[in-house]
């Protein structure tokens, strides 16, 4: 079982460049999430998708957009990268509303914006 | 809003020592509580969870009890091993939703020496 797969694993961007982080899960989960991890701050929710066709803002959505492409895939886009977006990004998935299953996390994408 | 506070780290112990990592939370309603572990270079894995007051979660020798009266979910292990060296995150999710929409503490780095 692959679980949650993120690509790429590492990326260096210049300020102002754009990129899309990809995430796919093979567990038939309804809900998917994007978090960022910064030193001393734990993980913070950027956006989530409770089910296919819906997306909602989390705690720190500014500077990001998301697309729930289908039930398996949930992408995160940085339209104009800034140094403040240097972070480790994690995608996660879990059972949908009313189904209480744990969240499964991908391996992370380490992004550096210079 | 919801918040989670963990004890300041890092924590350094000798093998077979007793471990406690404190976690307190602020939340409305009846959240579910979690401990996640992150090994170097990897994503987060669920270590244990508790979904209602007085529940005890346990796994791999780790335990934590959901204490509503003190709004706490402290992690304990009686005898740590070198392989327990990792970052530990306390987290909560709002009651009644899937377990992926999480609020995390800042994380505690644990290093265990032989």
Tab-separated table of C-alpha atoms in Angstrom:
chain	number	residue	atom	x	y	z
A	1	UNK	CA	0.000	0.000	0.000
A	2	UNK	CA	1.435	3.361	-1.039
A	3	UNK	CA	-0.827	5.370	1.308
A	4	UNK	CA	-0.300	9.102	0.709
A	5	UNK	CA	2.235	10.032	-1.971
A	6	UNK	CA	3.623	13.538	-2.389
A	7	UNK	CA	5.743	14.928	-5.200
A	8	UNK	CA	8.288	16.399	-5.364
A	9	UNK	CA	10.240	15.603	-2.193
A	10	UNK	CA	12.509	18.644	-2.493
A	11	UNK	CA	12.205	21.917	-4.409
A	12	UNK	CA	14.063	25.190	-4.585
A	13	UNK	CA	12.226	28.177	-6.054
A	14	UNK	CA	13.164	31.750	-6.716
A	15	UNK	CA	10.962	34.483	-5.292
A	16	UNK	CA	8.023	35.073	-7.607
A	17	UNK	CA	8.102	31.662	-9.267
A	18	UNK	CA	5.077	29.396	-9.191
A	19	UNK	CA	4.762	25.695	-8.570
A	20	UNK	CA	2.269	22.976	-7.740
A	21	UNK	CA	2.719	20.346	-5.072
A	22	UNK	CA	1.006	17.084	-5.897
A	23	UNK	CA	-0.656	14.658	-3.488
A	24	UNK	CA	-2.436	11.376	-4.134
A	25	UNK	CA	-3.940	8.788	-1.786
A	26	UNK	CA	-5.002	5.236	-2.528
A	27	UNK	CA	-7.099	4.560	0.606
A	28	UNK	CA	-10.432	5.748	-0.818
A	29	UNK	CA	-10.551	8.521	1.786
A	30	UNK	CA	-13.039	11.335	1.363
A	31	UNK	CA	-11.039	14.052	3.135
A	32	UNK	CA	-7.651	15.470	2.255
A	33	UNK	CA	-5.497	18.176	3.851
A	34	UNK	CA	-2.449	20.337	3.306
A	35	UNK	CA	-0.294	21.360	6.279
A	36	UNK	CA	2.940	23.281	6.610
A	37	UNK	CA	5.533	22.565	9.278
A	38	UNK	CA	7.768	25.299	10.592
A	39	UNK	CA	10.334	25.011	13.398
A	40	UNK	CA	8.825	25.550	16.837
A	41	UNK	CA	5.297	25.893	15.453
A	42	UNK	CA	4.109	22.377	14.841
A	43	UNK	CA	1.944	21.807	11.787
A	44	UNK	CA	-0.619	24.332	10.629
A	45	UNK	CA	-3.536	23.640	8.315
A	46	UNK	CA	-3.429	25.502	5.000
A	47	UNK	CA	-6.454	24.113	3.154
A	48	UNK	CA	-8.594	21.024	3.323
A	49	UNK	CA	-11.149	19.196	1.243
A	50	UNK	CA	-13.848	17.400	3.207
A	51	UNK	CA	-15.061	15.600	0.110
A	52	UNK	CA	-14.573	15.574	-3.636
A	53	UNK	CA	-15.655	18.891	-5.096
A	54	UNK	CA	-15.271	20.954	-1.912
A	55	UNK	CA	-12.369	22.927	-0.472
A	56	UNK	CA	-12.075	25.172	2.573
A	57	UNK	CA	-9.495	27.459	4.088
A	58	UNK	CA	-7.547	26.415	7.114
A	59	UNK	CA	-5.495	28.497	9.515
A	60	UNK	CA	-2.888	29.860	7.057
A	61	UNK	CA	-4.356	29.967	3.503
A	62	UNK	CA	-2.844	33.244	2.230
A	63	UNK	CA	-0.594	32.793	-0.784
A	64	UNK	CA	-1.923	29.342	-1.654
A	65	UNK	CA	-4.598	27.773	-3.820
A	66	UNK	CA	-5.796	24.201	-3.951
A	67	UNK	CA	-7.567	21.886	-6.364
A	68	UNK	CA	-9.344	18.659	-5.501
A	69	UNK	CA	-8.877	17.053	-8.889
A	70	UNK	CA	-10.763	13.856	-8.029
A	71	UNK	CA	-11.219	11.682	-4.972
A	72	UNK	CA	-7.564	10.568	-5.027
A	73	UNK	CA	-5.726	13.802	-5.767
A	74	UNK	CA	-5.396	17.147	-3.972
A	75	UNK	CA	-2.863	19.699	-5.220
A	76	UNK	CA	-1.446	22.819	-3.594
A	77	UNK	CA	-0.352	25.752	-5.764
A	78	UNK	CA	1.942	28.649	-4.942
A	79	UNK	CA	1.241	31.325	-7.545
A	80	UNK	CA	4.086	33.673	-6.598
A	81	UNK	CA	6.452	32.113	-4.087
A	82	UNK	CA	7.818	34.188	-1.214
A	83	UNK	CA	10.652	33.408	1.239
A	84	UNK	CA	8.036	33.174	4.014
A	85	UNK	CA	6.704	30.072	2.259
A	86	UNK	CA	9.930	28.197	2.888
A	87	UNK	CA	8.679	25.222	4.870
A	88	UNK	CA	8.008	21.503	4.861
A	89	UNK	CA	4.605	20.722	3.380
A	90	UNK	CA	2.605	17.656	4.328
A	91	UNK	CA	-0.442	16.214	2.683
A	92	UNK	CA	-2.794	14.007	4.687
A	93	UNK	CA	-6.009	12.087	4.152
A	94	UNK	CA	-8.662	10.589	6.390
A	95	UNK	CA	-12.092	8.976	6.314
A	96	UNK	CA	-14.884	11.419	5.484
A	97	UNK	CA	-17.544	13.040	7.600
A	98	UNK	CA	-19.016	10.662	10.108
A	99	UNK	CA	-16.285	8.085	9.565
A	100	UNK	CA	-13.746	8.446	12.327
A	101	UNK	CA	-10.478	7.162	10.952
A	102	UNK	CA	-7.021	8.428	11.686
A	103	UNK	CA	-5.214	10.834	9.396
A	104	UNK	CA	-2.426	9.391	7.246
A	105	UNK	CA	0.411	11.675	6.246
A	106	UNK	CA	2.701	11.741	3.242
A	107	UNK	CA	6.492	11.970	3.505
A	108	UNK	CA	6.542	15.711	2.994
A	109	UNK	CA	7.912	18.211	0.470
A	110	UNK	CA	10.781	20.401	1.619
A	111	UNK	CA	10.433	23.742	-0.184
A	112	UNK	CA	13.018	26.509	-0.115
A	113	UNK	CA	12.252	29.904	-1.619
A	114	UNK	CA	15.312	32.078	-2.246
B	1	UNK	CA	-10.031	29.056	18.663
B	2	UNK	CA	-8.636	25.662	19.571
B	3	UNK	CA	-5.047	25.414	20.751
B	4	UNK	CA	-2.562	22.834	22.029
B	5	UNK	CA	0.430	23.550	24.243
B	6	UNK	CA	3.285	21.088	24.719
B	7	UNK	CA	6.161	21.196	27.157
B	8	UNK	CA	9.233	22.956	25.862
B	9	UNK	CA	11.938	20.708	24.482
B	10	UNK	CA	14.242	19.224	23.606
B	11	UNK	CA	14.156	16.302	26.016
B	12	UNK	CA	17.260	14.159	26.445
B	13	UNK	CA	17.096	10.867	28.359
B	14	UNK	CA	19.178	7.780	28.947
B	15	UNK	CA	17.881	4.424	27.765
B	16	UNK	CA	15.359	2.844	30.184
B	17	UNK	CA	14.478	6.199	31.768
B	18	UNK	CA	10.865	7.262	32.383
B	19	UNK	CA	9.366	9.687	29.891
B	20	UNK	CA	6.679	12.313	30.375
B	21	UNK	CA	5.765	14.920	27.759
B	22	UNK	CA	3.099	17.319	28.960
B	23	UNK	CA	0.245	18.450	26.742
B	24	UNK	CA	-2.655	20.734	27.562
B	25	UNK	CA	-5.387	21.966	25.264
B	26	UNK	CA	-8.085	24.582	24.841
B	27	UNK	CA	-11.132	23.635	22.809
B	28	UNK	CA	-14.860	24.039	22.664
B	29	UNK	CA	-17.047	20.984	22.812
B	30	UNK	CA	-15.589	17.504	23.072
B	31	UNK	CA	-12.448	17.154	20.972
B	32	UNK	CA	-10.573	13.974	20.193
B	33	UNK	CA	-6.933	13.938	21.268
B	34	UNK	CA	-3.896	12.426	19.579
B	35	UNK	CA	-0.185	11.892	19.852
B	36	UNK	CA	1.733	11.724	16.583
B	37	UNK	CA	5.385	10.771	16.152
B	38	UNK	CA	7.763	11.921	13.418
B	39	UNK	CA	10.981	9.995	12.854
B	40	UNK	CA	13.834	11.765	11.056
B	41	UNK	CA	13.084	12.426	7.398
B	42	UNK	CA	9.598	10.928	7.574
B	43	UNK	CA	6.000	12.028	7.777
B	44	UNK	CA	3.844	11.843	10.882
B	45	UNK	CA	2.470	8.582	12.224
B	46	UNK	CA	-0.356	8.225	14.680
B	47	UNK	CA	0.997	6.917	17.987
B	48	UNK	CA	-2.196	6.830	20.040
B	49	UNK	CA	-5.551	8.534	20.427
B	50	UNK	CA	-8.444	9.052	22.853
B	51	UNK	CA	-11.882	10.176	21.800
B	52	UNK	CA	-13.638	10.911	25.089
B	53	UNK	CA	-12.915	11.918	28.669
B	54	UNK	CA	-11.098	9.325	30.821
B	55	UNK	CA	-10.165	7.224	27.767
B	56	UNK	CA	-6.613	5.922	27.809
B	57	UNK	CA	-4.783	5.549	24.530
B	58	UNK	CA	-1.830	3.174	24.377
B	59	UNK	CA	0.609	1.838	21.805
B	60	UNK	CA	4.216	0.549	21.773
B	61	UNK	CA	4.505	1.082	25.548
B	62	UNK	CA	3.328	4.697	25.356
B	63	UNK	CA	0.196	5.810	27.202
B	64	UNK	CA	-1.877	8.967	27.558
B	65	UNK	CA	-5.141	9.612	29.418
B	66	UNK	CA	-7.740	12.165	28.315
B	67	UNK	CA	-8.314	14.358	31.389
B	68	UNK	CA	-11.164	16.763	30.773
B	69	UNK	CA	-10.981	18.317	34.244
B	70	UNK	CA	-7.378	19.423	33.689
B	71	UNK	CA	-7.655	19.679	29.852
B	72	UNK	CA	-4.558	17.516	29.555
B	73	UNK	CA	-3.278	14.545	27.557
B	74	UNK	CA	0.223	13.844	28.869
B	75	UNK	CA	2.352	11.212	27.099
B	76	UNK	CA	4.212	8.656	29.247
B	77	UNK	CA	6.478	5.687	28.733
B	78	UNK	CA	8.010	3.655	31.521
B	79	UNK	CA	11.285	2.739	29.810
B	80	UNK	CA	12.440	4.528	26.679
B	81	UNK	CA	14.694	3.048	24.002
B	82	UNK	CA	17.135	4.653	21.595
B	83	UNK	CA	14.641	3.872	18.813
B	84	UNK	CA	12.096	6.198	20.486
B	85	UNK	CA	14.197	9.216	19.494
B	86	UNK	CA	11.855	11.340	17.375
B	87	UNK	CA	9.644	14.420	17.454
B	88	UNK	CA	6.342	14.003	19.297
B	89	UNK	CA	3.276	16.109	18.538
B	90	UNK	CA	0.134	16.436	20.601
B	91	UNK	CA	-2.940	17.307	18.549
B	92	UNK	CA	-6.704	17.617	18.716
B	93	UNK	CA	-9.567	17.442	16.269
B	94	UNK	CA	-13.021	18.892	16.888
B	95	UNK	CA	-15.598	16.422	18.069
B	96	UNK	CA	-17.865	14.910	15.463
B	97	UNK	CA	-15.611	15.475	12.460
B	98	UNK	CA	-13.142	13.279	10.683
B	99	UNK	CA	-9.785	13.077	12.332
B	100	UNK	CA	-7.734	14.893	9.723
B	101	UNK	CA	-8.554	18.499	10.622
B	102	UNK	CA	-5.997	18.795	13.376
B	103	UNK	CA	-4.632	21.494	15.637
B	104	UNK	CA	-1.061	20.637	16.657
B	105	UNK	CA	1.223	21.562	19.501
B	106	UNK	CA	4.674	22.816	18.644
B	107	UNK	CA	6.325	19.410	18.958
B	108	UNK	CA	8.840	18.010	21.445
B	109	UNK	CA	12.169	16.608	20.283
B	110	UNK	CA	13.142	13.481	22.230
B	111	UNK	CA	16.679	12.135	22.128
B	112	UNK	CA	17.479	8.873	23.919
B	113	UNK	CA	21.131	7.963	24.548
B	114	UNK	CA	22.404	4.411	25.100
